[in-house]
mmCIF file with all atom_site columns, C-alpha atoms in Angstrom:
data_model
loop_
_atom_site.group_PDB
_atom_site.id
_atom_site.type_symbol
_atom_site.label_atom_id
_atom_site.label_alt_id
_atom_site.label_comp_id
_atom_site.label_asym_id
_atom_site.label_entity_id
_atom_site.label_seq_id
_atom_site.pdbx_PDB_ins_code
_atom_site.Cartn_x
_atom_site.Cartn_y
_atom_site.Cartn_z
_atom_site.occupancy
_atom_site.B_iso_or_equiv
_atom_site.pdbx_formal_charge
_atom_site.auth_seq_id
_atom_site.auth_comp_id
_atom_site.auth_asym_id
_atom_site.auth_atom_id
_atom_site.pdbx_PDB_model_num
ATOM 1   C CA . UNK A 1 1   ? 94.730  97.304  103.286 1.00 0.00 ? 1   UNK A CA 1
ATOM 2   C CA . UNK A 1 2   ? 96.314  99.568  105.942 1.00 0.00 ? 2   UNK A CA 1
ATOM 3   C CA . UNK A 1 3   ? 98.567  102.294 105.120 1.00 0.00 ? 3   UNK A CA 1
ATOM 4   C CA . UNK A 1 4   ? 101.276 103.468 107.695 1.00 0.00 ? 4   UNK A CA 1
ATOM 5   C CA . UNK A 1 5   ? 100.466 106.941 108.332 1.00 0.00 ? 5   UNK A CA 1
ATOM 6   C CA . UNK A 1 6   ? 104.113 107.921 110.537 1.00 0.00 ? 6   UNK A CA 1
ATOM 7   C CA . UNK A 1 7   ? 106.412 107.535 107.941 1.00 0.00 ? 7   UNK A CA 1
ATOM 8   C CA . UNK A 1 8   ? 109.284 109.360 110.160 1.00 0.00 ? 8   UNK A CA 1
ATOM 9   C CA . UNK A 1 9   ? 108.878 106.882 113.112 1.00 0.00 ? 9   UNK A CA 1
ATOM 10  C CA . UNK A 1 10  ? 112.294 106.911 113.719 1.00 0.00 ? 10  UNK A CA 1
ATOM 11  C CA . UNK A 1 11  ? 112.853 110.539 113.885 1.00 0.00 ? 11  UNK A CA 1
ATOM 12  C CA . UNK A 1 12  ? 110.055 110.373 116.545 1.00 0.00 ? 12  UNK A CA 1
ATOM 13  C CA . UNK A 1 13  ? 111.731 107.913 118.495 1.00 0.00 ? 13  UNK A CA 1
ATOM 14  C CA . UNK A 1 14  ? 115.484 109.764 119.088 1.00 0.00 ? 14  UNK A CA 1
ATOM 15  C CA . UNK A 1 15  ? 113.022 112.912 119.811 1.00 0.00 ? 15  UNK A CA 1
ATOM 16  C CA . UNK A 1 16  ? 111.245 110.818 122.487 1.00 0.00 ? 16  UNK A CA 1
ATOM 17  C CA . UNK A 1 17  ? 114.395 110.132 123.708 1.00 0.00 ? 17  UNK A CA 1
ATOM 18  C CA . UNK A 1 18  ? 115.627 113.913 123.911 1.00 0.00 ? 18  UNK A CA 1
ATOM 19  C CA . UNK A 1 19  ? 112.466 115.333 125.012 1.00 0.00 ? 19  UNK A CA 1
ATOM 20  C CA . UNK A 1 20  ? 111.362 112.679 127.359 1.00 0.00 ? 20  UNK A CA 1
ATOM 21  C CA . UNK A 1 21  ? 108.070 111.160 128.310 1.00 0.00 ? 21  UNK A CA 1
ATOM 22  C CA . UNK A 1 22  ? 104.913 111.733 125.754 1.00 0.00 ? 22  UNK A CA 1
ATOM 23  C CA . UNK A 1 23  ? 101.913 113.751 126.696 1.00 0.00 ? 23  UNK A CA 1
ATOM 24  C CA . UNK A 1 24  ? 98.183  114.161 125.790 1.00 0.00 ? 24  UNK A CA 1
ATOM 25  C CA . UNK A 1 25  ? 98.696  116.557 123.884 1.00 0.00 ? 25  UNK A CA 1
ATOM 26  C CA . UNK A 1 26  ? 101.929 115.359 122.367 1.00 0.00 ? 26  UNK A CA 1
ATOM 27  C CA . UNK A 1 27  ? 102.034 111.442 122.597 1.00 0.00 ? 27  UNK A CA 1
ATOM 28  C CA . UNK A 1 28  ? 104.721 109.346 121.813 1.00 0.00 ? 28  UNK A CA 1
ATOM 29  C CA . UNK A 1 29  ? 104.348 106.572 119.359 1.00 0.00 ? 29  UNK A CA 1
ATOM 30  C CA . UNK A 1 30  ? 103.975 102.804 120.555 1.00 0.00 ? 30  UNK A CA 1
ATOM 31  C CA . UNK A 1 31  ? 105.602 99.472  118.046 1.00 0.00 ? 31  UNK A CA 1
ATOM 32  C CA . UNK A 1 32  ? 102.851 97.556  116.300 1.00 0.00 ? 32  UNK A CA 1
ATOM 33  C CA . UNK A 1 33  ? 102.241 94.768  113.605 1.00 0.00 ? 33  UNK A CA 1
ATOM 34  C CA . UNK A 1 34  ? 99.663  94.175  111.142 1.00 0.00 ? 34  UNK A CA 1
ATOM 35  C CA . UNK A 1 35  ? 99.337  91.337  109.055 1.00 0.00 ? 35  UNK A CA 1
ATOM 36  C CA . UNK A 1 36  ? 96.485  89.747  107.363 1.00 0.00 ? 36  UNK A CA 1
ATOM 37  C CA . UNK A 1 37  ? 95.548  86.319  108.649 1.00 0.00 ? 37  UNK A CA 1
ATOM 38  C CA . UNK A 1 38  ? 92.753  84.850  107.060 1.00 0.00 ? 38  UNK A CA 1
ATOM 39  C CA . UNK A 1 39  ? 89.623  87.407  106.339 1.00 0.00 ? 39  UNK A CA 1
ATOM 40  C CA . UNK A 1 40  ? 90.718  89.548  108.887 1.00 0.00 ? 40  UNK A CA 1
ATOM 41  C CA . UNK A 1 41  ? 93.329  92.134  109.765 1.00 0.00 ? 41  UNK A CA 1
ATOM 42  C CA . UNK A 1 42  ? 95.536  91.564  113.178 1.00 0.00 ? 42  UNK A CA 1
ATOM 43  C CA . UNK A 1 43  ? 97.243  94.786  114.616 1.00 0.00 ? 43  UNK A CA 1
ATOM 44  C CA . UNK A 1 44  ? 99.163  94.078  117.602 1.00 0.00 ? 44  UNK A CA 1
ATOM 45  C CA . UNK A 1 45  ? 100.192 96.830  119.457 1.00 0.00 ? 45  UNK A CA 1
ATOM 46  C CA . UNK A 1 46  ? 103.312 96.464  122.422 1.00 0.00 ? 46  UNK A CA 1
ATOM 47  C CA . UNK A 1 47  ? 102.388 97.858  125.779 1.00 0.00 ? 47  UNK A CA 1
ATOM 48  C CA . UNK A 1 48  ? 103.918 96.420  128.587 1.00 0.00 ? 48  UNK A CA 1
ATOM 49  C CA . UNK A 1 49  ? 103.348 97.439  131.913 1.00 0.00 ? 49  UNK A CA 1
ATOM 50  C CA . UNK A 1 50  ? 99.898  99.778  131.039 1.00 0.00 ? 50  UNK A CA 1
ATOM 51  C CA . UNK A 1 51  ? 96.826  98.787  132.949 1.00 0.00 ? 51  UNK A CA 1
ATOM 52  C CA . UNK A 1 52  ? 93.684  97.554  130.177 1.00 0.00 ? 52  UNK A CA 1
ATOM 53  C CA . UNK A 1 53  ? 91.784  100.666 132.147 1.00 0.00 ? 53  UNK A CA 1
ATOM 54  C CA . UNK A 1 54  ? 94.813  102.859 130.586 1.00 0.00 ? 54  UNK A CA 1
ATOM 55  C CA . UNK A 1 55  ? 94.289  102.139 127.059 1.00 0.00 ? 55  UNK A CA 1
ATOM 56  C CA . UNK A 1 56  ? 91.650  103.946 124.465 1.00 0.00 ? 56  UNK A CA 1
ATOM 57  C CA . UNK A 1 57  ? 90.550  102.609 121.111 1.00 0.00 ? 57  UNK A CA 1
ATOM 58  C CA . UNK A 1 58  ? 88.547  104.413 119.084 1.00 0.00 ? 58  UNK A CA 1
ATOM 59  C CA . UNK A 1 59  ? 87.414  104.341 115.550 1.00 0.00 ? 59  UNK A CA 1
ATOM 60  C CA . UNK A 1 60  ? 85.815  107.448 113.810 1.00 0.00 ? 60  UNK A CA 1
ATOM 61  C CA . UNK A 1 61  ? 84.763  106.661 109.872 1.00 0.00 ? 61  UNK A CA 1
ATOM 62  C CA . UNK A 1 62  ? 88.368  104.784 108.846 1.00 0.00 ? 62  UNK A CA 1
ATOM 63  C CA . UNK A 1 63  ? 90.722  105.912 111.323 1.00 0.00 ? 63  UNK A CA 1
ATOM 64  C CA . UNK A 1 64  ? 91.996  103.674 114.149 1.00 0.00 ? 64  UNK A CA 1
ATOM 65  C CA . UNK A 1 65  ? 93.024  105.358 117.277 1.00 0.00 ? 65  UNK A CA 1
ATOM 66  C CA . UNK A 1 66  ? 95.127  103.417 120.350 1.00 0.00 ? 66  UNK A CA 1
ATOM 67  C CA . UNK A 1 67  ? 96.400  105.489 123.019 1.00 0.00 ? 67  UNK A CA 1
ATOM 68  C CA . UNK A 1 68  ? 97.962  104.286 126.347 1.00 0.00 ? 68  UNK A CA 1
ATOM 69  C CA . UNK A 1 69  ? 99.151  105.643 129.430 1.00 0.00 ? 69  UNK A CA 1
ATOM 70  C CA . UNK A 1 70  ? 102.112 104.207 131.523 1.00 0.00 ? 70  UNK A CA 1
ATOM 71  C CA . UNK A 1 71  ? 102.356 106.333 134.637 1.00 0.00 ? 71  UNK A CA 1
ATOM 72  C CA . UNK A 1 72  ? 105.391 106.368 137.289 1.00 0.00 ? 72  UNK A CA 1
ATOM 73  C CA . UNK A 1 73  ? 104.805 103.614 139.789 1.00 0.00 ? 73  UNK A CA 1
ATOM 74  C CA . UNK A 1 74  ? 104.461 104.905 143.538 1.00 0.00 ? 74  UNK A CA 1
ATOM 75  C CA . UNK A 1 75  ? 107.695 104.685 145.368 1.00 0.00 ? 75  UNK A CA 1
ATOM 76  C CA . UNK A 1 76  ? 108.698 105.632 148.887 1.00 0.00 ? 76  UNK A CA 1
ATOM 77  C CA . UNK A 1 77  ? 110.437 108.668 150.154 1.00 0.00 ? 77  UNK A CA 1
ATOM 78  C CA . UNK A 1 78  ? 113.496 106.497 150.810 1.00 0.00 ? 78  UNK A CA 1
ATOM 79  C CA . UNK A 1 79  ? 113.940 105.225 147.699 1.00 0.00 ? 79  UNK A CA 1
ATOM 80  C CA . UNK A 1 80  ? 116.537 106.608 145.618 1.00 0.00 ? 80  UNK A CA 1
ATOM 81  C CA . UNK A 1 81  ? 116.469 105.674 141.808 1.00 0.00 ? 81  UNK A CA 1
ATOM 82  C CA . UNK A 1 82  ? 119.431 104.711 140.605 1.00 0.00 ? 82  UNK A CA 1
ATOM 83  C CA . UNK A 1 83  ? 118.310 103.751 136.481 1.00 0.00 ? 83  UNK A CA 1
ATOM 84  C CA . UNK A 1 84  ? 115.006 104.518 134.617 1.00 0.00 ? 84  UNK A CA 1
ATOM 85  C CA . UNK A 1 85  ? 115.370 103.333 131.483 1.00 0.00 ? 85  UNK A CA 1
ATOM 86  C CA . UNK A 1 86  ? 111.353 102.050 130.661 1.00 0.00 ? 86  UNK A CA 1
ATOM 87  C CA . UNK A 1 87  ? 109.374 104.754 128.962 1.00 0.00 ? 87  UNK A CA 1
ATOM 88  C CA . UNK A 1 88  ? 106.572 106.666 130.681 1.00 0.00 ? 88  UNK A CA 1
ATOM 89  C CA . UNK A 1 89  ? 103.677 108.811 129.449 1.00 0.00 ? 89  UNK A CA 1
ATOM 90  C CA . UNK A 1 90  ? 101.229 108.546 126.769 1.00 0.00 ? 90  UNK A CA 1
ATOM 91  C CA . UNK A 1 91  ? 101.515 106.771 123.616 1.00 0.00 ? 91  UNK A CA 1
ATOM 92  C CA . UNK A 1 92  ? 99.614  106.830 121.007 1.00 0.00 ? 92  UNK A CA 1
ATOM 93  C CA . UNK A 1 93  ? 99.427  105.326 116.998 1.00 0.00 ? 93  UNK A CA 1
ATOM 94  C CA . UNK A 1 94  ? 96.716  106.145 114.163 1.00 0.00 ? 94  UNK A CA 1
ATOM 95  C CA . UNK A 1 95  ? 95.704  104.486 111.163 1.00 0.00 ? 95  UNK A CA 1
ATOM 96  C CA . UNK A 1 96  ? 93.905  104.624 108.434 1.00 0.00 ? 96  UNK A CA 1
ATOM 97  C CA . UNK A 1 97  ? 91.943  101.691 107.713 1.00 0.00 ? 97  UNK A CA 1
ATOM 98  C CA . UNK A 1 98  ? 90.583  100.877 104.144 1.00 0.00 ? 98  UNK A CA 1
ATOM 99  C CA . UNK A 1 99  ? 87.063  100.784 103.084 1.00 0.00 ? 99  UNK A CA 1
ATOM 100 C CA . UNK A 1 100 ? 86.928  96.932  102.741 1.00 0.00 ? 100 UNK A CA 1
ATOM 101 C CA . UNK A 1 101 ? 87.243  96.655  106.296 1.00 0.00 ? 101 UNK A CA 1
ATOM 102 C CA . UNK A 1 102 ? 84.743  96.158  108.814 1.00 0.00 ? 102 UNK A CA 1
ATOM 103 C CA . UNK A 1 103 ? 85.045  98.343  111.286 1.00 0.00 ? 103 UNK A CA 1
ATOM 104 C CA . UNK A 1 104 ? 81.657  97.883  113.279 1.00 0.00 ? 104 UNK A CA 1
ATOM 105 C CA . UNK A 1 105 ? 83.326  94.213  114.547 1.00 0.00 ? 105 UNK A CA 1
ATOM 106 C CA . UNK A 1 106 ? 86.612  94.719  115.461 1.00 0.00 ? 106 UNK A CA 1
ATOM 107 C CA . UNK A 1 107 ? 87.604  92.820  118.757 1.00 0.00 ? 107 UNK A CA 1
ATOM 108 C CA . UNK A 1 108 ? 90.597  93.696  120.903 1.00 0.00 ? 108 UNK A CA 1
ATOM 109 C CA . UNK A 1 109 ? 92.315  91.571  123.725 1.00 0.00 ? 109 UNK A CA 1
ATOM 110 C CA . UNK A 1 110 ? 95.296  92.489  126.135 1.00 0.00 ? 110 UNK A CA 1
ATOM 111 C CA . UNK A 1 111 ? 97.179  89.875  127.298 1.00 0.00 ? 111 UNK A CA 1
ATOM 112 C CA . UNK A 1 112 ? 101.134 89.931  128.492 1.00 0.00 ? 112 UNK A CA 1
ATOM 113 C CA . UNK A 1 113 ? 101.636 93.771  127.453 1.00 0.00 ? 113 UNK A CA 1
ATOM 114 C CA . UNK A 1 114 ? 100.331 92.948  123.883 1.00 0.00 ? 114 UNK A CA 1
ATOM 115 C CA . UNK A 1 115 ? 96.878  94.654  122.628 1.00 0.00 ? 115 UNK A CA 1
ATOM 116 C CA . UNK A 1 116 ? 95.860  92.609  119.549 1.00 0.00 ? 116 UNK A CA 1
ATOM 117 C CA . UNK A 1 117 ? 93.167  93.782  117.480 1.00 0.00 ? 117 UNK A CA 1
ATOM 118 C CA . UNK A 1 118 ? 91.115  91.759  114.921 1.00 0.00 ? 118 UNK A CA 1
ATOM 119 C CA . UNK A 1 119 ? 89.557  93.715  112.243 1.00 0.00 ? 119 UNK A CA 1
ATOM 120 C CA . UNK A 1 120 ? 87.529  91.400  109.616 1.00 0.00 ? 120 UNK A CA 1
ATOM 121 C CA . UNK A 1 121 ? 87.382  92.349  106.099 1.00 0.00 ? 121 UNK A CA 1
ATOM 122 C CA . UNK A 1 122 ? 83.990  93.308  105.097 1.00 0.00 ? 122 UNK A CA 1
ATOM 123 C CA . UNK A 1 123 ? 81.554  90.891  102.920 1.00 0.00 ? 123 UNK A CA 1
ATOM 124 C CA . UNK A 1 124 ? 80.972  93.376  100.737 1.00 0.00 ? 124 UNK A CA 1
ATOM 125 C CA . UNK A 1 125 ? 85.218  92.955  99.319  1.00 0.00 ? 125 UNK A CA 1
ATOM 126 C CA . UNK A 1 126 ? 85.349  89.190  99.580  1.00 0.00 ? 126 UNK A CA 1
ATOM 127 C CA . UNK A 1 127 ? 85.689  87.832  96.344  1.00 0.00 ? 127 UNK A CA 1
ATOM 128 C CA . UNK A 1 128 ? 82.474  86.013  94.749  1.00 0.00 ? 128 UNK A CA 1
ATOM 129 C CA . UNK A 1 129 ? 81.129  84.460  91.897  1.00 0.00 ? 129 UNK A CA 1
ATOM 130 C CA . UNK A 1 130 ? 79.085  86.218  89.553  1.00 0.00 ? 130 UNK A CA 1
ATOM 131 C CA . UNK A 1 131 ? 76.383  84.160  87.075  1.00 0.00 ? 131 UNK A CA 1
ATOM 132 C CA . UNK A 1 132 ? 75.240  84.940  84.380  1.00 0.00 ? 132 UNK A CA 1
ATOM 133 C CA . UNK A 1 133 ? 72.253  84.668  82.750  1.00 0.00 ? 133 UNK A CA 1
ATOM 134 C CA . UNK A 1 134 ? 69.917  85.314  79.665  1.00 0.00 ? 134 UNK A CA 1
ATOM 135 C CA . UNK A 1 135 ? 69.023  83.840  76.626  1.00 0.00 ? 135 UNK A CA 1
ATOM 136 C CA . UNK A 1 136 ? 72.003  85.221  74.506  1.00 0.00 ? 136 UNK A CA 1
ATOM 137 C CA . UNK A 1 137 ? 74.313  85.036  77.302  1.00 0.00 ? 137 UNK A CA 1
ATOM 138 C CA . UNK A 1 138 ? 75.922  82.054  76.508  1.00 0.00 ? 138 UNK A CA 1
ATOM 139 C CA . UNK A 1 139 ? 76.695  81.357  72.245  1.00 0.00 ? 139 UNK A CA 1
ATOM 140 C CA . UNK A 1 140 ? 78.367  77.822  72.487  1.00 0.00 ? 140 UNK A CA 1
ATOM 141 C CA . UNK A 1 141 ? 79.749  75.777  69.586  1.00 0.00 ? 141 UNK A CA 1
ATOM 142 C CA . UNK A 1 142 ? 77.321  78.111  67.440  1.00 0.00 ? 142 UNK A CA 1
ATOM 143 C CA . UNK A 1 143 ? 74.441  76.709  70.002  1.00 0.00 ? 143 UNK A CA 1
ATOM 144 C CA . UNK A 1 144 ? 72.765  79.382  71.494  1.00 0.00 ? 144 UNK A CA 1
ATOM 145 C CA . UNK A 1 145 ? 70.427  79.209  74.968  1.00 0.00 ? 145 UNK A CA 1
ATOM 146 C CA . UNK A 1 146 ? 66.849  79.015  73.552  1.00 0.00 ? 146 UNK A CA 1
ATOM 147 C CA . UNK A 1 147 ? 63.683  79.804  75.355  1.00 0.00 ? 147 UNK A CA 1
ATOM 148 C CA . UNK A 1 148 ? 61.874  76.617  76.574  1.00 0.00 ? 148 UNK A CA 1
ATOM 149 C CA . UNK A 1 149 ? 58.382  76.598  78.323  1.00 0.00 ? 149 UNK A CA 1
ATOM 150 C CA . UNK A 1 150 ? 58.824  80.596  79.146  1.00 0.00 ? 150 UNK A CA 1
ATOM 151 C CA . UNK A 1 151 ? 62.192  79.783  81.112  1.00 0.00 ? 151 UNK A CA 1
ATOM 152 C CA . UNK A 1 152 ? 65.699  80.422  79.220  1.00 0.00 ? 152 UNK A CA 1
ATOM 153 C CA . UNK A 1 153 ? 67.613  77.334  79.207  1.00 0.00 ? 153 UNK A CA 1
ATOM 154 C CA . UNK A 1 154 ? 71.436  77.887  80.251  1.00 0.00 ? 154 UNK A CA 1
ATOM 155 C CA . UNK A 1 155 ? 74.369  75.936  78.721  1.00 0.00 ? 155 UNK A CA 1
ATOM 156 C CA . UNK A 1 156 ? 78.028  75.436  81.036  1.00 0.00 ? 156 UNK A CA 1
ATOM 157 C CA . UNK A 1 157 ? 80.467  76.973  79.239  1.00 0.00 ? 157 UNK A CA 1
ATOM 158 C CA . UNK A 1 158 ? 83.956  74.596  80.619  1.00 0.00 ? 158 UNK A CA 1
ATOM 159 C CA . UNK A 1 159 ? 86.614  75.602  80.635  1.00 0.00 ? 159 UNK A CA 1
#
């Protein structure tokens, strides 16, 4: 149901590392899951230490966009940093989400760094049952359905 769309996510993350932080216009990319629980999708994205009001989700026809911003926090003049090892800047993943989802009732939460999103599969690609009916439908045993009182009269086929 979702395709990965970075397929050279490692590349990207030793570049990270020798360019430094990501920008708007050239975001690095954040880890995520997806797994299907139930009818419904769960992408969980990691982004500790970035503020709910610094994270974007959007959706435009079938693509899912996240992106984050961690910025620098405030320090004073006297401080003198001595190891800064915790990525900063914007982050950012896409994906493409398949037609069977729903994407008009995804939900997200943020809770301990992690931004899970729900995406439910649509009603339209749940499996159902389909009847079917007619007076020559169903040819049983040599017994066909026959017309009675204007209504065709159906026979279980089991199985």
């Amino acid at each position: 149901m979702l395709m990965r769309t970075d397929p050279f996510r490692e590349l990207d993350r030793v570049a990270q590392q020798l360019m430094g932080p990501g920008t708007w216009s050239r975001p690095s990319a954040m880890a995520m899951d997806a797994y299907r629980e139930g009818d419904e999708y769960v992408v969980a994205f990691d982004l500790p230490g970035v503020s709910a009001e610094a994270i974007d989700i959007d959706v435009e026809r079938n693509m899912l966009t996240v992106k984050a911003e961690r910025r620098p926090v405030a320090k004073a003049d006297s401080v003198q940093m001595e190891l800064s090892e915790r990525p900063l800047g914007v982050f950012s993943r896409q994906i493409v989400l398949a037609d069977t989802l729903d994407t008009e009732r995804i939900t997200a939460d943020y809770d301990a760094g992690v931004l899970t999103l729900r995406i439910p599969i649509a009603e339209r690609a749940k499996p159902r049952k389909i009847t079917i009916s007619g007076e020559s439908a169903r040819n049983v045993g040599g017994e066909s359905a026959r017309n009675v009182g204007g209504e065709s009269a159906r026979k279980e086929i089991s199985g």
